[in-house]
Amino acid sequence: MFRIGQSSDIHQLAEGRRLVLGGVEIEHTKGLVGHSDADALLHAIAEAVIGALGEGDLGKHFPDTDPQYKGISSLLLLEQVTKLMESKGYRIGNVDALIMIERPKMAPHIPLMRQNIAQALHCAEDQVNVKATRGEKLGFVGREEGVLAQAVVLLEKAEA
């Protein structure tokens, strides 16, 4: 049995914040604003898994009003989502994710992102695809006001 989930996550870019995407801290003049580390890529992936399981959304499981999640690494949140997925008898078939950001270039960081995501999801790196695109100076992405990440996941029923 297969289940598909998809999600998007948007975070504002601001001076004086860390830029963390895919569990990788990236040197840049701006970073993402949020209650946790604001890793939009991992948030989209985690919520896609939660959606595939029919378990609501990320905010239901990790509310931004809960102080225990203040500044938390989104890799830890993704690991918690993996535990939920496995407790429901599923495993990752594959993940396809997209980061929309004007700058900086993501290509040098994608291999480590894939490694981090695969480790957190208990799957092989070749089951995780991450790609990036620019806003071509259009919209909030192009004006460097924020980042949009999208993810689609395929879950497979784990063999008993």
mmCIF file with all atom_site columns, C-alpha atoms in Angstrom, residues 37-131:
data_model
loop_
_atom_site.group_PDB
_atom_site.id
_atom_site.type_symbol
_atom_site.label_atom_id
_atom_site.label_alt_id
_atom_site.label_comp_id
_atom_site.label_asym_id
_atom_site.label_entity_id
_atom_site.label_seq_id
_atom_site.pdbx_PDB_ins_code
_atom_site.Cartn_x
_atom_site.Cartn_y
_atom_site.Cartn_z
_atom_site.occupancy
_atom_site.B_iso_or_equiv
_atom_site.pdbx_formal_charge
_atom_site.auth_seq_id
_atom_site.auth_comp_id
_atom_site.auth_asym_id
_atom_site.auth_atom_id
_atom_site.pdbx_PDB_model_num
ATOM 1  C CA . ASP A 1 37  ? 15.387 27.079 13.325 1.00 0.00 ? 37  ASP A CA 1
ATOM 2  C CA . ALA A 1 38  ? 12.843 27.911 10.556 1.00 0.00 ? 38  ALA A CA 1
ATOM 3  C CA . ASP A 1 39  ? 14.214 25.276 8.152  1.00 0.00 ? 39  ASP A CA 1
ATOM 4  C CA . ALA A 1 40  ? 11.509 25.592 5.485  1.00 0.00 ? 40  ALA A CA 1
ATOM 5  C CA . LEU A 1 41  ? 12.788 22.589 3.529  1.00 0.00 ? 41  LEU A CA 1
ATOM 6  C CA . LEU A 1 42  ? 12.612 20.179 6.474  1.00 0.00 ? 42  LEU A CA 1
ATOM 7  C CA . HIS A 1 43  ? 9.253  21.637 7.524  1.00 0.00 ? 43  HIS A CA 1
ATOM 8  C CA . ALA A 1 44  ? 7.793  20.949 4.079  1.00 0.00 ? 44  ALA A CA 1
ATOM 9  C CA . ILE A 1 45  ? 9.159  17.383 4.076  1.00 0.00 ? 45  ILE A CA 1
ATOM 10 C CA . ALA A 1 46  ? 7.966  16.651 7.622  1.00 0.00 ? 46  ALA A CA 1
ATOM 11 C CA . GLU A 1 47  ? 4.506  18.015 6.905  1.00 0.00 ? 47  GLU A CA 1
ATOM 12 C CA . ALA A 1 48  ? 4.290  16.027 3.661  1.00 0.00 ? 48  ALA A CA 1
ATOM 13 C CA . VAL A 1 49  ? 4.981  12.840 5.658  1.00 0.00 ? 49  VAL A CA 1
ATOM 14 C CA . ILE A 1 50  ? 2.413  13.848 8.286  1.00 0.00 ? 50  ILE A CA 1
ATOM 15 C CA . GLY A 1 51  ? -0.097 14.536 5.509  1.00 0.00 ? 51  GLY A CA 1
ATOM 16 C CA . ALA A 1 52  ? 0.543  11.190 3.827  1.00 0.00 ? 52  ALA A CA 1
ATOM 17 C CA . LEU A 1 53  ? -0.250 9.541  7.160  1.00 0.00 ? 53  LEU A CA 1
ATOM 18 C CA . GLY A 1 54  ? -3.482 11.539 7.476  1.00 0.00 ? 54  GLY A CA 1
ATOM 19 C CA . GLU A 1 55  ? -2.223 13.035 10.737 1.00 0.00 ? 55  GLU A CA 1
ATOM 20 C CA . GLY A 1 56  ? -2.938 16.727 10.196 1.00 0.00 ? 56  GLY A CA 1
ATOM 21 C CA . ASP A 1 57  ? -0.138 19.237 9.817  1.00 0.00 ? 57  ASP A CA 1
ATOM 22 C CA . LEU A 1 58  ? 3.180  20.259 11.359 1.00 0.00 ? 58  LEU A CA 1
ATOM 23 C CA . GLY A 1 59  ? 1.568  22.797 13.704 1.00 0.00 ? 59  GLY A CA 1
ATOM 24 C CA . LYS A 1 60  ? -0.650 20.107 15.210 1.00 0.00 ? 60  LYS A CA 1
ATOM 25 C CA . HIS A 1 61  ? 2.384  18.064 16.230 1.00 0.00 ? 61  HIS A CA 1
ATOM 26 C CA . PHE A 1 62  ? 4.853  20.886 16.983 1.00 0.00 ? 62  PHE A CA 1
ATOM 27 C CA . PRO A 1 63  ? 2.893  24.061 17.844 1.00 0.00 ? 63  PRO A CA 1
ATOM 28 C CA . ASP A 1 64  ? 4.824  27.314 17.622 1.00 0.00 ? 64  ASP A CA 1
ATOM 29 C CA . THR A 1 65  ? 3.224  28.309 20.924 1.00 0.00 ? 65  THR A CA 1
ATOM 30 C CA . ASP A 1 66  ? 5.104  25.532 22.748 1.00 0.00 ? 66  ASP A CA 1
ATOM 31 C CA . PRO A 1 67  ? 8.359  26.808 24.295 1.00 0.00 ? 67  PRO A CA 1
ATOM 32 C CA . GLN A 1 68  ? 10.018 23.379 23.982 1.00 0.00 ? 68  GLN A CA 1
ATOM 33 C CA . TYR A 1 69  ? 10.285 23.946 20.219 1.00 0.00 ? 69  TYR A CA 1
ATOM 34 C CA . LYS A 1 70  ? 11.827 27.445 20.469 1.00 0.00 ? 70  LYS A CA 1
ATOM 35 C CA . GLY A 1 71  ? 15.028 27.392 18.392 1.00 0.00 ? 71  GLY A CA 1
ATOM 36 C CA . ILE A 1 72  ? 14.922 23.582 17.995 1.00 0.00 ? 72  ILE A CA 1
ATOM 37 C CA . SER A 1 73  ? 16.706 21.928 15.091 1.00 0.00 ? 73  SER A CA 1
ATOM 38 C CA . SER A 1 74  ? 14.175 20.888 12.474 1.00 0.00 ? 74  SER A CA 1
ATOM 39 C CA . LEU A 1 75  ? 16.228 17.707 12.000 1.00 0.00 ? 75  LEU A CA 1
ATOM 40 C CA . LEU A 1 76  ? 14.985 16.695 15.466 1.00 0.00 ? 76  LEU A CA 1
ATOM 41 C CA . LEU A 1 77  ? 11.404 17.430 14.397 1.00 0.00 ? 77  LEU A CA 1
ATOM 42 C CA . LEU A 1 78  ? 11.870 15.333 11.234 1.00 0.00 ? 78  LEU A CA 1
ATOM 43 C CA . GLU A 1 79  ? 13.231 12.479 13.361 1.00 0.00 ? 79  GLU A CA 1
ATOM 44 C CA . GLN A 1 80  ? 10.064 12.647 15.505 1.00 0.00 ? 80  GLN A CA 1
ATOM 45 C CA . VAL A 1 81  ? 7.949  12.529 12.345 1.00 0.00 ? 81  VAL A CA 1
ATOM 46 C CA . THR A 1 82  ? 9.941  9.460  11.228 1.00 0.00 ? 82  THR A CA 1
ATOM 47 C CA . LYS A 1 83  ? 9.059  7.745  14.521 1.00 0.00 ? 83  LYS A CA 1
ATOM 48 C CA . LEU A 1 84  ? 5.390  8.512  13.889 1.00 0.00 ? 84  LEU A CA 1
ATOM 49 C CA . MET A 1 85  ? 5.659  7.182  10.317 1.00 0.00 ? 85  MET A CA 1
ATOM 50 C CA . GLU A 1 86  ? 7.321  3.975  11.464 1.00 0.00 ? 86  GLU A CA 1
ATOM 51 C CA . SER A 1 87  ? 4.820  3.504  14.316 1.00 0.00 ? 87  SER A CA 1
ATOM 52 C CA . LYS A 1 88  ? 2.068  3.573  11.664 1.00 0.00 ? 88  LYS A CA 1
ATOM 53 C CA . GLY A 1 89  ? 3.878  0.846  9.693  1.00 0.00 ? 89  GLY A CA 1
ATOM 54 C CA . TYR A 1 90  ? 5.274  2.978  6.845  1.00 0.00 ? 90  TYR A CA 1
ATOM 55 C CA . ARG A 1 91  ? 8.655  3.790  5.380  1.00 0.00 ? 91  ARG A CA 1
ATOM 56 C CA . ILE A 1 92  ? 9.851  6.274  2.784  1.00 0.00 ? 92  ILE A CA 1
ATOM 57 C CA . GLY A 1 93  ? 9.460  5.303  -0.867 1.00 0.00 ? 93  GLY A CA 1
ATOM 58 C CA . ASN A 1 94  ? 10.927 8.585  -2.048 1.00 0.00 ? 94  ASN A CA 1
ATOM 59 C CA . VAL A 1 95  ? 11.036 12.322 -1.386 1.00 0.00 ? 95  VAL A CA 1
ATOM 60 C CA . ASP A 1 96  ? 11.136 15.031 -4.044 1.00 0.00 ? 96  ASP A CA 1
ATOM 61 C CA . ALA A 1 97  ? 11.699 18.531 -2.681 1.00 0.00 ? 97  ALA A CA 1
ATOM 62 C CA . LEU A 1 98  ? 12.220 22.009 -4.080 1.00 0.00 ? 98  LEU A CA 1
ATOM 63 C CA . ILE A 1 99  ? 13.736 25.119 -2.503 1.00 0.00 ? 99  ILE A CA 1
ATOM 64 C CA . MET A 1 100 ? 12.817 28.475 -4.030 1.00 0.00 ? 100 MET A CA 1
ATOM 65 C CA . ILE A 1 101 ? 15.398 31.066 -2.990 1.00 0.00 ? 101 ILE A CA 1
ATOM 66 C CA . GLU A 1 102 ? 17.031 33.885 -4.932 1.00 0.00 ? 102 GLU A CA 1
ATOM 67 C CA . ARG A 1 103 ? 20.399 33.766 -3.170 1.00 0.00 ? 103 ARG A CA 1
ATOM 68 C CA . PRO A 1 104 ? 22.660 32.102 -2.170 1.00 0.00 ? 104 PRO A CA 1
ATOM 69 C CA . LYS A 1 105 ? 23.155 29.224 -4.598 1.00 0.00 ? 105 LYS A CA 1
ATOM 70 C CA . MET A 1 106 ? 21.952 25.930 -3.135 1.00 0.00 ? 106 MET A CA 1
ATOM 71 C CA . ALA A 1 107 ? 23.831 23.493 -5.417 1.00 0.00 ? 107 ALA A CA 1
ATOM 72 C CA . PRO A 1 108 ? 26.958 23.237 -3.224 1.00 0.00 ? 108 PRO A CA 1
ATOM 73 C CA . HIS A 1 109 ? 24.813 22.383 -0.172 1.00 0.00 ? 109 HIS A CA 1
ATOM 74 C CA . ILE A 1 110 ? 22.383 19.868 -1.681 1.00 0.00 ? 110 ILE A CA 1
ATOM 75 C CA . PRO A 1 111 ? 24.546 16.737 -1.170 1.00 0.00 ? 111 PRO A CA 1
ATOM 76 C CA . LEU A 1 112 ? 24.740 17.368 2.594  1.00 0.00 ? 112 LEU A CA 1
ATOM 77 C CA . MET A 1 113 ? 21.031 18.240 2.701  1.00 0.00 ? 113 MET A CA 1
ATOM 78 C CA . ARG A 1 114 ? 20.195 14.905 1.045  1.00 0.00 ? 114 ARG A CA 1
ATOM 79 C CA . GLN A 1 115 ? 22.436 13.082 3.511  1.00 0.00 ? 115 GLN A CA 1
ATOM 80 C CA . ASN A 1 116 ? 20.801 14.812 6.510  1.00 0.00 ? 116 ASN A CA 1
ATOM 81 C CA . ILE A 1 117 ? 17.278 14.149 5.242  1.00 0.00 ? 117 ILE A CA 1
ATOM 82 C CA . ALA A 1 118 ? 17.965 10.487 4.432  1.00 0.00 ? 118 ALA A CA 1
ATOM 83 C CA . GLN A 1 119 ? 19.496 9.926  7.862  1.00 0.00 ? 119 GLN A CA 1
ATOM 84 C CA . ALA A 1 120 ? 16.536 11.545 9.645  1.00 0.00 ? 120 ALA A CA 1
ATOM 85 C CA . LEU A 1 121 ? 14.002 9.580  7.545  1.00 0.00 ? 121 LEU A CA 1
ATOM 86 C CA . HIS A 1 122 ? 15.862 6.245  7.885  1.00 0.00 ? 122 HIS A CA 1
ATOM 87 C CA . CYS A 1 123 ? 16.199 5.817  4.137  1.00 0.00 ? 123 CYS A CA 1
ATOM 88 C CA . ALA A 1 124 ? 18.891 5.812  1.463  1.00 0.00 ? 124 ALA A CA 1
ATOM 89 C CA . GLU A 1 125 ? 20.167 9.053  -0.051 1.00 0.00 ? 125 GLU A CA 1
ATOM 90 C CA . ASP A 1 126 ? 19.018 7.946  -3.497 1.00 0.00 ? 126 ASP A CA 1
ATOM 91 C CA . GLN A 1 127 ? 15.444 8.031  -2.162 1.00 0.00 ? 127 GLN A CA 1
ATOM 92 C CA . VAL A 1 128 ? 15.781 11.774 -1.494 1.00 0.00 ? 128 VAL A CA 1
ATOM 93 C CA . ASN A 1 129 ? 15.879 14.401 -4.235 1.00 0.00 ? 129 ASN A CA 1
ATOM 94 C CA . VAL A 1 130 ? 16.431 18.086 -3.477 1.00 0.00 ? 130 VAL A CA 1
ATOM 95 C CA . LYS A 1 131 ? 16.500 20.758 -6.131 1.00 0.00 ? 131 LYS A CA 1
#
